[in-house]
Short mmCIF file of C-alpha atoms and ligand atoms in Angstrom, two decimals:
data_model
loop_
_atom_site.label_atom_id
_atom_site.label_comp_id
_atom_site.label_asym_id
_atom_site.label_seq_id
_atom_site.Cartn_x
_atom_site.Cartn_y
_atom_site.Cartn_z
CA MET A 270 22.67 11.20 13.38
CA MET A 271 23.79 12.82 10.35
CA GLU A 272 22.08 12.81 6.61
CA ALA A 273 24.63 11.16 5.21
CA GLU A 274 24.76 8.75 7.58
CA MET A 275 21.41 7.79 5.88
CA LYS A 276 21.42 4.51 3.24
CA ILE A 277 18.38 3.73 1.42
CA PHE A 278 18.19 0.58 -0.31
CA ALA A 279 15.49 -1.03 -2.98
CA GLY A 280 14.70 -4.53 -3.84
CA ARG A 281 14.12 -6.18 -7.17
CA ASN A 282 10.05 -4.80 -7.32
CA SER A 283 10.58 -1.57 -5.91
CA LYS A 284 13.67 0.36 -7.60
CA VAL A 285 11.33 3.00 -9.28
CA LEU A 286 9.53 3.90 -6.00
CA ALA A 287 12.19 3.82 -4.38
CA GLN A 288 14.21 6.36 -6.78
CA LYS A 289 11.98 8.79 -5.98
CA VAL A 290 12.08 8.07 -2.08
CA CYS A 291 15.24 9.07 -2.34
CA ASP A 292 14.97 12.14 -4.27
CA ALA A 293 12.87 13.12 -1.88
CA ALA A 294 15.22 11.89 0.63
CA GLY A 295 17.73 14.05 -0.88
CA VAL A 296 20.11 11.19 -0.93
CA PRO A 297 21.55 8.92 -3.55
CA MET A 298 20.75 5.03 -3.51
CA GLY A 299 22.09 2.36 -1.41
CA ARG A 300 23.83 0.08 -3.96
CA ALA A 301 23.01 -4.10 -3.88
CA ARG A 302 22.22 -6.10 -5.55
CA THR A 303 19.96 -9.21 -5.42
CA ASN A 304 20.40 -12.89 -7.96
CA LEU A 305 18.53 -15.96 -7.33
CA PHE A 306 20.55 -19.26 -7.62
CA PRO A 307 19.36 -21.36 -10.25
CA ASP A 308 17.36 -23.26 -8.17
CA GLY A 309 15.40 -20.42 -6.98
CA GLU A 310 17.26 -19.28 -3.70
CA VAL A 311 17.39 -15.56 -3.14
CA PHE A 312 20.73 -13.85 -2.61
CA VAL A 313 22.06 -10.16 -1.07
CA LYS A 314 25.39 -8.45 -2.38
CA LEU A 315 25.24 -4.63 -0.70
CA ASP A 316 27.83 -3.31 -2.64
CA ASP A 317 27.89 0.21 0.25
CA ASP A 318 29.86 -0.22 3.32
CA VAL A 319 26.49 0.46 6.02
CA ARG A 320 28.88 -0.12 9.14
CA GLY A 321 26.95 2.30 11.91
CA ARG A 322 24.51 3.51 9.48
CA ASP A 323 20.72 4.14 9.50
CA CYS A 324 19.76 2.11 6.78
CA TYR A 325 16.36 1.95 5.19
CA VAL A 326 14.92 -0.82 2.74
CA VAL A 327 12.27 -0.21 0.57
CA ILE A 328 9.97 -3.66 -0.64
CA SER A 329 6.69 -4.65 -1.63
CA THR A 330 5.56 -8.11 -0.23
CA CYS A 331 3.54 -7.69 -3.72
CA SER A 332 2.85 -10.75 -5.96
CA PRO A 333 5.31 -12.82 -6.42
CA VAL A 334 4.25 -12.72 -2.66
CA ASN A 335 6.82 -15.09 -0.57
CA ASP A 336 9.34 -14.85 -3.61
CA ASN A 337 9.65 -10.44 -2.21
CA LEU A 338 8.60 -11.39 1.36
CA MET A 339 11.96 -14.12 1.00
CA GLU A 340 13.94 -11.22 -0.27
CA LEU A 341 12.76 -9.03 2.16
CA LEU A 342 14.27 -11.01 5.27
CA VAL A 343 17.50 -12.31 3.26
CA PHE A 344 17.89 -8.44 2.91
CA CYS A 345 17.36 -7.14 6.73
CA ASP A 346 19.92 -10.26 7.09
CA CYS A 347 22.40 -9.21 5.29
CA LEU A 348 22.45 -5.77 6.69
CA ARG A 349 22.61 -6.61 10.06
CA ARG A 350 25.33 -9.05 9.40
CA ALA A 351 26.97 -5.96 7.76
CA SER A 352 26.84 -3.72 11.15
CA ALA A 353 23.40 -1.56 9.77
CA LYS A 354 23.08 0.57 13.26
CA ARG A 355 19.48 0.76 12.76
CA ILE A 356 17.26 -0.99 9.83
CA THR A 357 14.07 -0.25 9.08
CA MET A 358 12.08 -2.34 7.04
CA VAL A 359 10.31 -0.09 3.87
CA ILE A 360 6.62 -1.76 3.21
CA PRO A 361 4.44 0.02 0.68
CA TYR A 362 2.64 -2.79 0.44
CA PHE A 363 2.46 -6.14 2.48
CA GLY A 364 1.32 -9.18 1.42
CA TYR A 365 -1.20 -11.33 3.54
CA GLY A 366 -2.72 -8.42 4.84
CA ARG A 367 -6.18 -9.79 4.92
CA GLN A 368 -5.06 -12.91 6.73
CA ASP A 369 -5.20 -11.45 10.21
CA ARG A 370 -7.41 -13.12 12.12
CA LYS A 371 -9.48 -16.66 12.08
CA ASP A 372 -12.78 -16.03 10.29
CA GLU A 373 -13.48 -19.43 10.51
CA GLY A 374 -12.27 -22.50 12.36
CA ARG A 375 -8.79 -24.45 11.96
CA VAL A 376 -7.40 -21.06 9.39
CA PRO A 377 -3.96 -19.48 10.23
CA ILE A 378 -3.28 -15.36 11.27
CA THR A 379 -0.60 -15.44 7.94
CA ALA A 380 -0.22 -11.80 8.86
CA LYS A 381 1.12 -12.33 12.02
CA LEU A 382 3.44 -14.79 10.88
CA VAL A 383 4.54 -12.48 8.74
CA ALA A 384 5.44 -9.85 10.82
CA ASN A 385 6.72 -12.73 13.40
CA LEU A 386 9.20 -13.48 10.94
CA ILE A 387 10.20 -9.44 9.76
CA THR A 388 10.74 -9.18 13.80
CA ALA A 389 13.04 -12.47 13.58
CA SER A 390 14.99 -10.97 10.18
CA ASN A 391 16.25 -8.17 13.23
CA ALA A 392 14.67 -4.92 12.04
CA ASP A 393 14.07 -2.01 13.80
CA ARG A 394 11.29 -1.00 12.54
CA VAL A 395 8.70 -0.89 10.37
CA LEU A 396 7.28 1.63 7.77
CA ALA A 397 4.18 0.75 5.81
CA VAL A 398 1.46 2.54 4.07
CA ASP A 399 -2.30 1.48 4.39
CA LEU A 400 -2.30 -1.71 5.58
CA HIS A 401 -5.43 -3.96 5.58
CA ALA A 402 -5.95 -3.00 9.37
CA ALA A 403 -4.43 -0.58 11.11
CA GLN A 404 -4.26 -3.11 13.68
CA ILE A 405 -2.03 -5.39 12.11
CA GLN A 406 0.27 -2.34 13.67
CA GLY A 407 0.59 -4.54 16.39
CA PHE A 408 1.54 -7.87 15.25
CA PHE A 409 5.20 -6.56 15.54
CA ASP A 410 6.95 -5.97 18.34
CA LEU A 411 9.07 -3.31 17.32
CA PRO A 412 7.61 0.57 16.15
CA VAL A 413 5.71 0.79 13.18
CA ASP A 414 5.00 4.15 11.63
CA HIS A 415 2.13 3.41 9.66
CA LEU A 416 0.92 6.36 6.74
CA SER A 417 -1.92 6.75 4.51
CA ALA A 418 -1.86 7.85 1.67
CA THR A 419 -5.12 10.16 1.46
CA PRO A 420 -3.51 13.13 1.84
CA VAL A 421 -2.25 12.30 -2.15
CA PHE A 422 -5.36 10.93 -2.89
CA PHE A 423 -6.90 14.22 -1.79
CA ASP A 424 -4.29 16.61 -3.24
CA TYR A 425 -5.15 14.96 -7.21
CA PHE A 426 -9.12 14.94 -5.98
CA ASP A 427 -8.84 18.12 -5.15
CA SER A 428 -6.62 19.55 -8.08
CA ILE A 429 -9.65 17.73 -10.23
CA LYS A 430 -12.80 18.34 -8.51
CA HIS A 431 -14.26 21.04 -10.42
CA GLU A 432 -14.49 17.59 -13.23
CA LEU A 433 -16.08 15.69 -10.91
CA GLY A 434 -19.49 18.11 -10.27
CA ASP A 435 -21.50 16.61 -7.63
CA LEU A 436 -19.33 13.78 -5.80
CA CYS A 437 -20.05 10.91 -4.32
CA LEU A 438 -17.86 8.96 -1.58
CA VAL A 439 -19.11 4.92 -1.44
CA SER A 440 -16.78 2.64 0.90
CA PRO A 441 -17.57 -0.82 -1.63
CA ASP A 442 -16.03 -2.38 1.26
CA VAL A 443 -17.18 -1.52 5.71
CA GLY A 444 -14.24 -2.42 6.88
CA ASN A 445 -12.88 1.28 4.84
CA VAL A 446 -16.24 3.42 5.62
CA LYS A 447 -13.86 5.33 8.15
CA VAL A 448 -11.34 6.08 5.62
CA ALA A 449 -14.11 7.10 2.88
CA GLU A 450 -15.85 8.97 5.41
CA GLY A 451 -12.55 11.08 5.99
CA MET A 452 -12.15 11.55 2.70
CA ALA A 453 -15.71 13.00 1.93
CA ASN A 454 -14.98 15.40 4.18
CA LEU A 455 -11.94 16.57 3.15
CA LEU A 456 -13.42 16.82 -0.74
CA GLY A 457 -17.04 18.37 0.86
CA ALA A 458 -18.64 15.14 -0.59
CA ASP A 459 -21.88 13.30 0.25
CA LEU A 460 -20.70 9.43 1.76
CA ALA A 461 -22.60 6.31 1.10
CA ILE A 462 -21.74 3.06 1.69
CA ILE A 463 -22.25 -0.79 0.30
CA ASN A 464 -22.25 -3.87 2.23
CA LYS A 465 -20.27 -6.61 0.72
CA ARG A 466 -19.86 -10.86 1.68
CA ARG A 467 -16.79 -12.43 0.18
CA LEU A 468 -17.59 -15.55 -0.78
CA THR A 469 -14.30 -16.77 -2.13
CA GLY A 470 -11.05 -15.03 -2.47
CA GLU A 471 -12.35 -14.60 -6.14
CA THR A 472 -16.03 -13.80 -5.54
CA VAL A 473 -17.87 -11.17 -4.05
CA GLU A 474 -21.69 -10.26 -3.08
CA VAL A 475 -22.13 -6.74 -2.82
CA GLY A 476 -25.39 -6.23 -0.90
CA ASN A 477 -27.33 -3.09 -0.23
CA LEU A 478 -26.79 0.93 -0.69
CA ILE A 479 -26.94 2.98 2.21
CA GLY A 480 -27.54 6.48 0.55
CA ASP A 481 -28.55 8.22 -2.59
CA VAL A 482 -26.05 8.14 -5.55
CA ARG A 483 -28.48 9.69 -7.84
CA GLY A 484 -27.03 12.02 -10.55
CA LYS A 485 -24.05 11.76 -8.85
CA THR A 486 -20.50 11.37 -9.37
CA VAL A 487 -19.37 8.01 -7.42
CA LEU A 488 -16.16 7.86 -6.60
CA MET A 489 -15.18 4.07 -5.05
CA PHE A 490 -12.33 4.49 -2.01
CA ASP A 491 -10.88 1.69 -1.22
CA ASP A 492 -7.63 0.31 0.39
CA MET A 493 -7.13 -2.42 -2.81
CA ILE A 494 -8.26 -3.21 -6.36
CA SER A 495 -6.94 -7.20 -5.96
CA THR A 496 -9.41 -9.09 -8.42
CA GLY A 497 -11.78 -6.08 -8.80
CA GLY A 498 -14.42 -8.00 -8.24
CA THR A 499 -15.80 -5.55 -4.84
CA VAL A 500 -15.26 -2.55 -7.44
CA VAL A 501 -16.60 -3.66 -10.08
CA GLN A 502 -19.72 -5.23 -8.61
CA ALA A 503 -20.14 -2.49 -6.51
CA ALA A 504 -19.62 0.09 -9.32
CA GLU A 505 -21.96 -1.85 -11.53
CA LEU A 506 -24.45 -1.19 -8.37
CA VAL A 507 -24.52 2.24 -8.25
CA MET A 508 -24.91 2.77 -12.07
CA GLU A 509 -28.16 0.78 -11.48
CA GLU A 510 -28.84 3.18 -8.66
CA GLY A 511 -29.16 6.43 -11.38
CA ALA A 512 -25.06 7.59 -10.49
CA SER A 513 -23.66 9.31 -13.71
CA ASP A 514 -19.72 7.81 -13.15
CA VAL A 515 -18.20 6.08 -11.52
CA ILE A 516 -14.62 6.37 -10.38
CA ALA A 517 -12.72 4.15 -8.10
CA ALA A 518 -9.54 4.88 -6.17
CA ALA A 519 -7.74 2.34 -4.72
CA THR A 520 -4.31 2.65 -2.25
CA HIS A 521 -2.52 -0.64 -3.52
CA ALA A 522 -3.34 -1.79 -6.90
CA VAL A 523 -3.14 -5.67 -6.46
CA LEU A 524 -4.61 -6.51 -9.77
CA ALA A 525 -4.54 -10.03 -9.78
CA GLY A 526 -6.78 -13.25 -11.83
CA LYS A 527 -8.99 -11.73 -13.68
CA ALA A 528 -9.29 -7.65 -12.62
CA MET A 529 -8.01 -6.78 -15.72
CA GLU A 530 -10.50 -7.85 -18.05
CA LYS A 531 -12.84 -7.07 -14.99
CA LEU A 532 -11.46 -3.35 -14.93
CA ALA A 533 -11.58 -2.86 -18.69
CA ALA A 534 -15.23 -4.12 -18.90
CA SER A 535 -16.44 -2.40 -16.13
CA PRO A 536 -18.72 0.98 -15.82
CA ILE A 537 -16.08 2.45 -13.79
CA SER A 538 -14.13 5.45 -16.09
CA ARG A 539 -10.91 6.32 -13.97
CA ILE A 540 -8.99 4.14 -11.81
CA ILE A 541 -6.55 6.04 -9.51
CA VAL A 542 -4.09 4.16 -7.74
CA THR A 543 -0.43 4.85 -6.08
CA ASP A 544 3.01 2.85 -6.58
CA THR A 545 3.18 1.31 -3.69
CA ILE A 546 2.90 -1.66 -6.17
CA PRO A 547 4.73 -1.48 -9.46
CA SER A 548 2.15 -1.13 -12.60
CA GLY A 549 3.74 -0.57 -15.83
CA GLU A 550 2.84 -3.69 -18.48
CA ARG A 551 0.65 -5.32 -16.84
CA CYS A 552 -2.01 -2.75 -16.75
CA ALA A 553 -1.98 -2.26 -20.28
CA PRO A 554 -5.22 -3.47 -20.49
CA ILE A 555 -6.47 -0.47 -18.35
CA ALA A 556 -3.86 2.10 -19.59
CA ASN A 557 -6.83 4.13 -20.97
CA LYS A 558 -8.53 4.30 -17.48
CA LEU A 559 -5.76 4.49 -14.90
CA THR A 560 -3.57 7.26 -13.36
CA VAL A 561 -0.80 5.99 -11.31
CA LEU A 562 0.06 8.10 -8.13
CA SER A 563 3.78 8.61 -6.01
CA ILE A 564 3.85 7.97 -2.94
CA GLY A 565 7.30 8.29 -2.57
CA GLU A 566 7.52 11.78 -1.65
CA LEU A 567 5.30 10.64 1.32
CA LEU A 568 7.59 7.67 2.14
CA GLY A 569 10.58 9.78 1.58
CA ASN A 570 9.60 12.67 3.48
CA ALA A 571 8.88 10.25 6.61
CA ILE A 572 12.44 9.27 6.71
CA HIS A 573 13.82 12.24 6.72
CA CYS A 574 12.06 12.49 10.25
CA ILE A 575 12.27 9.51 11.51
CA HIS A 576 16.29 9.32 10.80
CA GLU A 577 15.92 13.05 12.64
CA ASN A 578 14.22 11.62 14.78
CA LYS A 579 11.23 14.10 14.72
CA SER A 580 7.95 13.62 14.74
CA ILE A 581 6.04 11.59 11.13
CA SER A 582 2.88 13.87 12.81
CA ALA A 583 3.03 16.70 10.41
CA LEU A 584 2.06 13.52 7.54
CA PHE A 585 -1.36 13.03 9.38
CA LYS A 586 -2.39 15.96 8.11
CA ARG A 587 -5.43 15.57 5.53
CA THR A 588 -5.57 12.11 6.49
CA ALA A 589 -9.06 11.30 6.42
CA GLY A 590 -10.07 7.94 8.72
CA ALA A 591 -8.63 7.34 12.76
CA LYS A 592 -6.23 4.33 11.09
CA ARG A 593 -2.50 5.39 12.74
C1 R5P B 250 -11.50 -5.82 1.40
O1 R5P B 250 -11.33 -5.84 2.42
C2 R5P B 250 -10.54 -4.80 0.96
O2 R5P B 250 -10.66 -3.49 1.52
C3 R5P B 250 -10.81 -4.98 -0.64
O3 R5P B 250 -12.13 -4.74 -1.28
C4 R5P B 250 -11.05 -6.25 -1.34
O4 R5P B 250 -9.53 -6.73 -0.55
C5 R5P B 250 -11.14 -5.93 -2.57
O5 R5P B 250 -10.87 -7.69 -2.75
P1 R5P B 250 -11.08 -7.74 -4.72
O6 R5P B 250 -10.32 -6.59 -5.81
O7 R5P B 250 -10.99 -8.83 -4.72
O8 R5P B 250 -12.61 -7.72 -4.56
#
C-alpha cells in the first residue's frame, strides 16, 4: 500500500491526540463529522473518500464511556459501509478493561463483551495502549497491537533523573509489578511493592510495604489513576515509611469521582500522565502538579509500521515488563 492510501480519523474526544498521530505518521487528518441527534443517538458522516483505503480511527473509550464506545462502533460501521479496505481502531484508553474476569459470582466479563462488539462492528485490527491486563488482547478475535507507554515515561524520567536523587519505583498494585520492575531496571532504581485490596469501586485498603523507601524519592508507577484511592493511600504510606518525596505516574488519567480533590490534597508532589485521555480544564485543580506526556508519536510510528506491513517490535525497545 502507498502512504497516500492511509486515512487517520479522530473521534470527538481524541482530536488533539489524533493530530499528533497524523503529524508523526506524515498524513493530514481525515475529514469526518460526528453529531448527536436530539435524542442522543450518535451519527458519523465521512467527508473523505475511503474506498480501498487503509483507515485508522483514534477514539478512547473514556468517560462518558458508553457514548464513546458507541461512537467507536458507529465509526467502524460507517467506514466498512464506505468500502474501506482495512479498518484499525486505535483505542489509546480501553474502557471496561478492569471488568476482565469473574472475581465473584454472577458478574459479567464486560471487557470481553466490548471486544465482541468491536469485532462485530467489522474492525480488522485494534491498536491499544497499556491495556489493564495484557490478556485482554486475547478477547478480540482479530489482531491486536498492544503498545506500552513506558518508552515515553522512560525518556521523561531519564531527562529529569538528576532532580530525583535516590529513586525507588513503587508499584501500588500487584497487577503492575512487572511493569514497575522493568522501569526500575531501566532507570537503575530500587523497587518496592505495596499490597492493596479493593473494597469498592471508590475505596481500597492499602496493606504492607515490601521494600525500603527511607530517604528516597518514590516513583509510583501504575496503569491508571481512576478515583485516586490507590495512589493517594500508597503515597501516604510511603511518606509514613520515610520517603522524601513521592511522584505518581500512570498512563491513563481516568481521574473519576473525587480524584482531583484527593490528589490535590495528597503528599504527591508531581503527577505524570499521558494523553490517552484528554486532560484539559477538568484537571485545573491539580494543574500545578500535572505533566502530560504525549503518546502521539508512538502511535503515529506504530500506524506507519502497520500500514507498511513492517514489524512494530522496535517500538517495544525500552519497554518495561512482559505485557506485550
Ligand atoms: C488496578 O487494578 C489498577 O492498576 C489501578 O491501581 C486502579 O485501577 C486505580 O484505581 P483507583 O485510582 O480508583 O484507586
